[in-house]
Coordinates of C-alpha atoms in Angstrom, one line a residue:
X1457 CA -21.9 -23.0 0.1
X1458 CA -18.5 -22.1 -1.4
X1459 CA -19.7 -22.6 -4.9
X1460 CA -22.8 -20.6 -4.4
X1461 CA -20.7 -17.8 -2.8
X1462 CA -18.4 -17.8 -5.8
X1463 CA -21.3 -17.6 -8.2
X1464 CA -22.9 -14.8 -6.2
X1465 CA -19.5 -12.9 -6.1
X1466 CA -19.1 -13.3 -9.8
X1467 CA -22.6 -11.9 -10.5
X1468 CA -22.0 -9.1 -8.1
X1469 CA -18.8 -8.1 -9.9
X1470 CA -20.5 -8.1 -13.3
X1471 CA -23.3 -5.9 -11.9
X1472 CA -20.7 -3.6 -10.4
X1473 CA -19.0 -3.3 -13.8
X1474 CA -22.3 -2.5 -15.4
X1475 CA -23.0 0.1 -12.7
X1476 CA -19.7 1.8 -13.4
X1477 CA -20.4 1.8 -17.1
X1478 CA -17.4 -0.4 -18.0
X1479 CA -17.0 0.0 -21.8
X1480 CA -13.7 -1.9 -22.0
X1481 CA -10.6 -2.5 -20.2
X1482 CA -9.8 1.0 -21.2
X1483 CA -9.8 2.1 -17.6
X1484 CA -6.1 1.1 -17.7
X1485 CA -5.3 3.8 -20.2
X1486 CA -3.2 5.5 -17.5
X1487 CA -0.9 2.4 -17.4
X1488 CA 2.4 1.9 -19.2
X1489 CA 3.0 0.1 -22.5
X1490 CA 3.9 -3.1 -20.6
X1491 CA 0.4 -3.2 -19.0
X1492 CA -1.2 -2.7 -22.4
X1493 CA 0.9 -5.5 -23.8
X1494 CA 0.0 -7.9 -20.9
X1495 CA -3.7 -7.0 -21.2
X1496 CA -3.8 -7.3 -25.0
X1497 CA -4.9 -11.0 -24.9
X1498 CA -8.1 -9.9 -23.1
X1499 CA -9.2 -8.0 -26.1
X1500 CA -10.2 -11.4 -27.7
X1501 CA -12.7 -12.1 -24.9
X1502 CA -16.1 -10.6 -24.2
X1503 CA -15.9 -7.5 -22.2
X1504 CA -17.9 -8.8 -19.1
X1505 CA -15.8 -11.9 -19.0
X1506 CA -12.5 -10.0 -19.3
X1507 CA -13.6 -7.7 -16.6
X1508 CA -14.6 -10.6 -14.4
X1509 CA -11.1 -12.1 -14.8
X1510 CA -9.4 -8.9 -13.8
X1511 CA -11.8 -8.5 -10.9
X1512 CA -11.1 -12.0 -9.6
X1513 CA -7.3 -11.3 -9.9
X1514 CA -7.8 -8.1 -7.9
X1515 CA -9.9 -9.9 -5.2
X1516 CA -7.2 -12.5 -4.8
X1517 CA -4.5 -9.9 -4.6
X1518 CA -6.6 -8.0 -2.0
X1519 CA -7.0 -11.2 0.1
X1520 CA -3.3 -11.9 0.1
X1521 CA -2.5 -8.3 1.1
X1522 CA -5.0 -8.5 3.9
X1523 CA -3.3 -11.7 5.2
X1524 CA 0.0 -9.8 5.3
X1525 CA -1.6 -6.7 6.9
X1526 CA -4.3 -7.9 9.2
X1527 CA -2.9 -11.3 10.1
X1528 CA 0.0 -10.1 12.3
X1529 CA -2.3 -7.6 14.0
X1530 CA -4.8 -10.3 15.0
X1531 CA -2.0 -12.6 16.2
X1532 CA -0.6 -9.8 18.4
X1533 CA -3.8 -9.5 20.3
X1534 CA -4.4 -13.3 20.5
X1535 CA -7.3 -13.3 18.0
X1536 CA -8.0 -15.7 15.2
X1537 CA -6.1 -14.7 12.1
X1538 CA -8.6 -16.4 9.8
X1539 CA -11.6 -14.4 11.1
X1540 CA -9.6 -11.2 11.3
X1541 CA -8.5 -11.5 7.7
X1542 CA -12.0 -12.5 6.5
X1543 CA -13.4 -9.5 8.3
X1544 CA -10.8 -7.2 6.8
X1545 CA -11.6 -8.4 3.3
X1546 CA -15.3 -8.0 3.9
X1547 CA -14.8 -4.4 5.2
X1548 CA -12.4 -3.6 2.3
X1549 CA -14.7 -4.7 -0.6
X1550 CA -17.4 -2.0 -0.1
X1551 CA -14.9 1.0 -0.1
X1552 CA -14.9 3.2 -3.1
X1553 CA -11.3 2.5 -4.3
X1554 CA -11.9 -1.2 -4.3
X1555 CA -15.4 -0.8 -5.9
X1556 CA -13.9 1.4 -8.7
X1557 CA -11.0 -1.0 -9.3
X1558 CA -13.3 -4.0 -9.7
X1559 CA -16.0 -2.1 -11.6
X1560 CA -13.6 -0.5 -14.1
X1561 CA -11.3 -3.4 -14.5
X1562 CA -8.2 -1.6 -13.3
X1563 CA -4.9 -3.1 -12.0
X1564 CA -4.6 -1.1 -8.8
X1565 CA -5.4 -4.1 -6.5
X1566 CA -2.8 -6.2 -8.3
X1567 CA -0.3 -3.3 -7.9
X1568 CA -1.2 -3.0 -4.3
X1569 CA -0.6 -6.8 -3.8
X1570 CA 2.8 -6.6 -5.6
X1571 CA 4.1 -3.8 -3.4
X1572 CA 2.8 -5.5 -0.2
X1573 CA 4.7 -8.6 -1.3
X1574 CA 7.9 -6.6 -0.7
X1575 CA 6.8 -6.0 2.9
X1576 CA 6.9 -9.8 3.3
X1577 CA 10.3 -10.0 1.7
X1578 CA 11.8 -7.3 3.9
X1579 CA 10.4 -9.0 7.0
X1580 CA 11.9 -12.3 6.0
X1581 CA 15.2 -10.6 5.3
X1582 CA 15.2 -9.0 8.7
X1583 CA 14.4 -12.4 10.3
X1584 CA 17.1 -14.1 8.4
X1585 CA 19.7 -11.5 9.4
X1586 CA 18.6 -11.7 13.0
X1587 CA 19.0 -15.5 13.0
X1588 CA 22.5 -15.1 11.5
X1589 CA 23.4 -12.7 14.4
X1590 CA 22.1 -15.0 17.2
X1591 CA 23.0 -18.4 15.6
X1592 CA 26.1 -17.8 13.4
X1593 CA 27.6 -20.6 11.3
X1594 CA 26.2 -23.0 8.7
X1595 CA 23.1 -24.9 9.3
X1596 CA 23.3 -28.3 10.9
X1597 CA 21.2 -30.0 8.1
X1598 CA 20.3 -29.3 4.6
X1599 CA 16.9 -29.3 3.1
X1600 CA 16.1 -32.2 0.8
X1601 CA 16.0 -31.6 -3.0
X1602 CA 18.3 -30.4 -5.8
X1603 CA 20.4 -27.4 -5.9
X1604 CA 17.9 -25.2 -7.7
X1605 CA 15.0 -25.9 -5.4
X1606 CA 17.3 -25.4 -2.4
X1607 CA 18.4 -22.0 -3.9
X1608 CA 14.8 -20.9 -4.5
X1609 CA 13.9 -22.0 -1.0
X1610 CA 16.8 -20.1 0.5
X1611 CA 15.9 -17.0 -1.5
X1612 CA 12.3 -17.2 -0.2
X1613 CA 13.3 -17.6 3.4
X1614 CA 16.0 -14.9 3.3
X1615 CA 13.8 -12.4 1.4
X1616 CA 16.3 -12.0 -1.4
X1617 CA 13.5 -11.1 -3.7
X1618 CA 12.7 -7.8 -1.9
X1619 CA 12.1 -5.1 -4.5
X1620 CA 10.8 -7.5 -7.2
X1621 CA 7.1 -6.7 -6.6
X1622 CA 7.8 -2.9 -6.6
X1623 CA 9.8 -3.2 -9.8
X1624 CA 6.9 -5.1 -11.5
X1625 CA 4.4 -2.6 -10.2
X1626 CA 6.5 0.4 -11.4
X1627 CA 6.8 -1.2 -14.8
X1628 CA 3.0 -1.5 -15.1
X1629 CA 2.4 2.1 -13.9
X1630 CA 4.9 4.6 -12.8
X1631 CA 3.2 5.6 -9.5
X1632 CA 4.9 3.0 -7.4
X1633 CA 8.3 4.3 -8.5
X1634 CA 8.4 6.5 -5.3
X1635 CA 9.0 3.2 -3.4
X1636 CA 12.4 3.0 -5.1
X1637 CA 13.2 6.4 -3.6
X1638 CA 12.0 5.1 -0.2
X1639 CA 14.3 2.1 -0.4
X1640 CA 17.2 4.5 -1.2
X1641 CA 16.3 6.9 1.7
X1642 CA 16.2 4.0 4.2
X1643 CA 19.4 2.6 2.7
X1644 CA 17.9 -0.7 1.6
X1645 CA 20.1 -0.7 -1.4
X1646 CA 19.5 -4.3 -2.5
X1647 CA 15.8 -3.8 -2.7
X1648 CA 16.2 -0.4 -4.5
X1649 CA 18.5 -1.9 -7.1
X1650 CA 16.3 -5.0 -7.5
X1651 CA 13.2 -2.8 -8.0
X1652 CA 15.0 -0.4 -10.4
X1653 CA 16.6 -3.2 -12.4
X1654 CA 13.3 -5.1 -12.7
X1655 CA 11.4 -2.0 -13.9
X1656 CA 14.0 -1.1 -16.4
X1657 CA 14.2 -4.7 -17.8
X1658 CA 10.5 -5.1 -18.1
X1659 CA 9.9 -1.7 -19.7
X1660 CA 12.9 -2.3 -22.1
X1661 CA 11.5 -5.7 -23.1
X1662 CA 8.1 -4.3 -23.7
X1663 CA 9.5 -1.5 -25.8
X1664 CA 11.4 -4.0 -27.9
X1665 CA 8.4 -6.4 -28.3
X1666 CA 5.7 -3.7 -29.0
X1667 CA 7.1 -0.2 -29.6
X1668 CA 4.6 2.5 -28.8
X1669 CA 3.7 5.2 -26.4
X1670 CA 5.6 4.8 -23.1
X1671 CA 2.7 6.0 -20.9
X1672 CA -1.0 6.3 -21.6
X1673 CA -2.9 8.8 -19.5
X1674 CA -5.9 10.7 -20.8
X1675 CA -7.8 12.0 -17.8
X1676 CA -8.0 15.8 -17.6
X1677 CA -6.5 17.5 -14.6
X1678 CA -9.6 19.5 -13.6
X1679 CA -11.8 16.3 -13.5
X1680 CA -13.5 16.2 -10.1
X1681 CA -12.5 12.5 -9.9
X1682 CA -8.8 13.5 -10.0
X1683 CA -8.0 13.8 -6.3
X1684 CA -4.3 14.6 -6.6
X1685 CA -2.8 17.9 -5.6
X1686 CA -2.6 18.9 -9.2
X1687 CA -6.3 18.3 -9.7
X1688 CA -7.2 20.3 -6.5
X1689 CA -5.1 23.3 -7.7
X1690 CA -6.6 23.1 -11.2
X1691 CA -10.1 23.3 -9.7
X1692 CA -9.2 26.0 -7.3
X1693 CA -7.9 28.2 -10.1
X1694 CA -10.8 27.2 -12.4
X1695 CA -8.4 26.2 -15.1
X1696 CA -8.0 23.1 -17.3
X1697 CA -4.3 23.0 -16.2
X1698 CA -2.6 23.4 -12.9
X1699 CA -0.1 26.2 -11.9
X1700 CA 3.1 24.3 -12.5
X1701 CA 5.4 26.2 -10.1
X1702 CA 2.9 26.1 -7.2
X1703 CA 2.2 22.4 -7.8
X1704 CA 5.8 21.4 -8.0
X1705 CA 6.6 23.4 -4.8
X1706 CA 3.8 21.8 -2.7
X1707 CA 4.3 18.4 -4.3
X1708 CA 8.0 18.4 -3.4
X1709 CA 7.2 19.4 0.1
X1710 CA 4.6 16.7 0.6
X1711 CA 6.8 14.1 -0.9
X1712 CA 9.6 15.1 1.4
X1713 CA 7.3 15.0 4.4
X1714 CA 6.1 11.5 3.4
X1715 CA 9.6 10.1 2.9
X1716 CA 10.9 11.6 6.1
X1717 CA 8.1 10.2 8.2
X1718 CA 8.3 6.9 6.3
X1719 CA 12.0 6.7 7.2
X1720 CA 11.2 7.4 10.9
X1721 CA 8.5 4.7 10.9
X1722 CA 11.0 2.3 9.3
X1723 CA 13.6 3.1 11.9
X1724 CA 11.0 2.5 14.7
X1725 CA 10.2 -1.0 13.2
X1726 CA 6.9 -0.3 11.4
X1727 CA 7.4 -1.2 7.8
X1728 CA 3.7 -1.3 7.0
X1729 CA 3.1 2.3 8.1
X1730 CA 6.2 3.3 6.2
X1731 CA 4.9 1.7 3.0
X1732 CA 1.5 3.3 3.6
X1733 CA 3.0 6.8 3.9
X1734 CA 4.9 6.3 0.7
X1735 CA 1.8 5.1 -1.1
X1736 CA -0.1 8.1 0.1
X1737 CA 2.7 10.4 -1.0
X1738 CA 2.6 8.8 -4.5
X1739 CA -1.2 9.3 -4.7
X1740 CA -1.1 13.0 -3.7
X1741 CA 1.9 14.2 -5.7
X1742 CA 1.0 12.5 -9.0
X1743 CA -0.5 14.6 -11.8
X1744 CA -3.7 12.4 -12.1
X1745 CA -4.9 10.2 -9.2
X1746 CA -8.4 8.7 -9.7
X1747 CA -10.5 7.1 -7.0
X1748 CA -9.3 3.6 -7.8
X1749 CA -5.7 4.8 -7.2
X1750 CA -6.5 5.8 -3.6
X1751 CA -6.1 2.1 -2.4
X1752 CA -3.4 3.0 0.2
X1753 CA -6.1 4.5 2.3
X1754 CA -7.0 0.9 3.3
X1755 CA -3.8 0.2 5.3
X1756 CA -4.0 3.7 6.8
X1757 CA -7.4 2.7 8.3
X1758 CA -5.9 -0.5 9.6
X1759 CA -2.9 1.4 11.2
X1760 CA -5.3 3.7 12.9
X1761 CA -7.4 0.8 14.3
X1762 CA -4.3 -0.9 15.6
X1763 CA -3.0 2.3 17.1
X1764 CA -6.3 2.7 19.0
X1765 CA -6.1 -0.9 20.2
X1766 CA -2.5 -0.5 21.4
X1767 CA -3.5 2.6 23.4
X1768 CA -6.3 0.6 25.1
X1769 CA -4.0 -2.3 25.9
X1770 CA -1.3 -0.2 27.5
X1771 CA -3.7 2.0 29.4
X1772 CA -3.4 0.2 32.8
X1773 CA -2.7 3.1 35.1
X1774 CA -5.3 5.0 37.0
X1775 CA -4.4 8.2 35.4
X1776 CA -5.1 6.8 31.9
X1777 CA -7.9 8.3 29.9
X1778 CA -11.3 6.9 30.4
X1779 CA -11.6 5.9 26.7
X1780 CA -8.0 5.3 25.6
X1781 CA -7.4 5.3 21.9
X1782 CA -10.8 6.9 21.2
X1783 CA -9.2 9.6 19.0
X1784 CA -7.6 7.1 16.7
X1785 CA -10.8 5.0 16.6
X1786 CA -12.9 7.9 15.6
X1787 CA -10.3 8.9 13.0
X1788 CA -10.3 5.4 11.5
X1789 CA -14.1 5.3 11.5
X1790 CA -14.3 8.7 9.8
X1791 CA -11.8 7.7 7.0
X1792 CA -13.7 4.5 6.5
X1793 CA -17.0 6.3 6.2
X1794 CA -15.4 8.6 3.7
X1795 CA -14.4 5.7 1.6
X1796 CA -17.8 4.0 1.7
X1797 CA -20.0 6.9 0.7
X1798 CA -20.7 7.8 -2.9
X1799 CA -17.4 9.0 -4.4
X1800 CA -19.2 11.6 -6.5
X1801 CA -20.2 13.4 -3.3
X1802 CA -16.8 13.0 -1.7
X1803 CA -14.9 14.2 -4.7
X1804 CA -17.1 17.2 -5.1
X1805 CA -15.3 18.8 -2.1
X1806 CA -11.9 17.1 -2.6
X1807 CA -12.5 14.8 0.4
X1808 CA -10.0 12.2 -0.7
X1809 CA -7.3 14.7 -1.4
X1810 CA -7.7 16.4 2.0
X1811 CA -7.9 13.0 3.8
X1812 CA -4.6 11.8 2.1
X1813 CA -2.8 15.1 3.0
X1814 CA -4.0 14.9 6.6
X1815 CA -2.9 11.2 6.9
X1816 CA 0.4 11.9 5.3
X1817 CA 1.2 14.5 8.0
X1818 CA -0.3 12.9 11.1
X1819 CA -0.6 9.1 10.5
X1820 CA 0.9 7.4 13.7
X1821 CA 3.3 4.5 13.4
X1822 CA 3.5 1.6 15.8
X1823 CA 7.1 1.0 17.1
X1824 CA 8.1 -2.6 16.6
X1825 CA 4.8 -3.7 14.9
X1826 CA 6.4 -4.9 11.6
X1827 CA 10.1 -4.4 11.7
X1828 CA 12.3 -4.8 8.7
X1829 CA 15.5 -4.0 10.7
X1830 CA 17.4 -7.0 12.0
X1831 CA 17.9 -7.5 15.8
X1832 CA 21.3 -6.7 17.3
X1833 CA 23.3 -9.1 19.5
X1834 CA 24.5 -6.2 21.7
X1835 CA 21.8 -3.5 22.2
X1836 CA 23.0 -0.1 21.4
X1837 CA 21.5 3.1 22.6
X1838 CA 20.4 5.2 19.6
X1839 CA 19.4 8.8 20.2
X1840 CA 17.5 10.1 17.2
X1841 CA 15.6 13.3 16.8
X1842 CA 13.1 13.1 13.9
X1843 CA 13.2 15.9 11.4
X1844 CA 9.4 16.1 11.4
X1845 CA 7.9 14.9 14.7
X1846 CA 4.7 13.1 14.5
X1847 CA 2.3 11.1 16.7
X1848 CA 3.1 7.5 17.5
X1849 CA 0.6 4.9 18.4
X1850 CA 2.2 3.7 21.6

């Protein structure tokens, strides 16, 4: 059954690539010179086989990301993590950003997985610091093995590699660079320096090995598939270019809103929502954002579903609403339907851009759902007034 399923999945991916008119791996022309250098060996392979390899890598990255995102949600409600992750992957495959990524042979699922890996690292770092607070002193026993395996094991358990995935993703395409700013805003300096150093080292090495254009991007701004703020403004003004001053003003405002709300979500212990807000900010403020780059709408739907479930669980009083969490549930269903329908219809009225802007300003976060802040031995009362108040999925 597993072998037949793998064969069927491979044939479906090849059909998807043909349906999207995949001519080459040229869909990654928006990527950096490092991505072109890494993908150059695929030029020696037949186009369908090269696209199939990229699609399988993307599916694996999507599966690992769903384990990180959906697994803790299922465990919190006492459900099976295996079936929850499997259902999340099954629901994620039909959405337009995933279909476009697999059909065009893009790297966006891989970039998504690399950034989500930093969520795991930040969680492990918080757990390690919490253990150090509650159980100070050296460990009673040492793990077997040599010094290097012990050092690697310690780095894995303590999350010392936080920022590495973001740095690699930023080196492949500059969009995830906004996560470096998020690390700085939330004062996660080690992750910020790791991400920045990794990106600079990889881009510098690629420039030395294969000098060439630093960034390849050929999509026109007024293309209907460009769902960024710049593309929306270019179509509103019926121009091939966007009004620069208006775009910079609104883009700066949206980026500030996204980072401020992400900082609030981080302070309330929801690192997943914080990363989602930063990913949505990067998608809307970039000059060109195609459908396959809207991948951060997936965790936004998951956050809305979890917020609806949390409302239903805590609604134990008689004065609670008859259908608690129905608003978040309807919102999640609406965004998911928007992602499933034909993107040519959705992009015709800038549906993705409006959905991203709305989620950026109103996406709820879940206090304590995925904390990257270590626990304190002595609780301290913290009174914090958010600069931009927003709904919380309590």
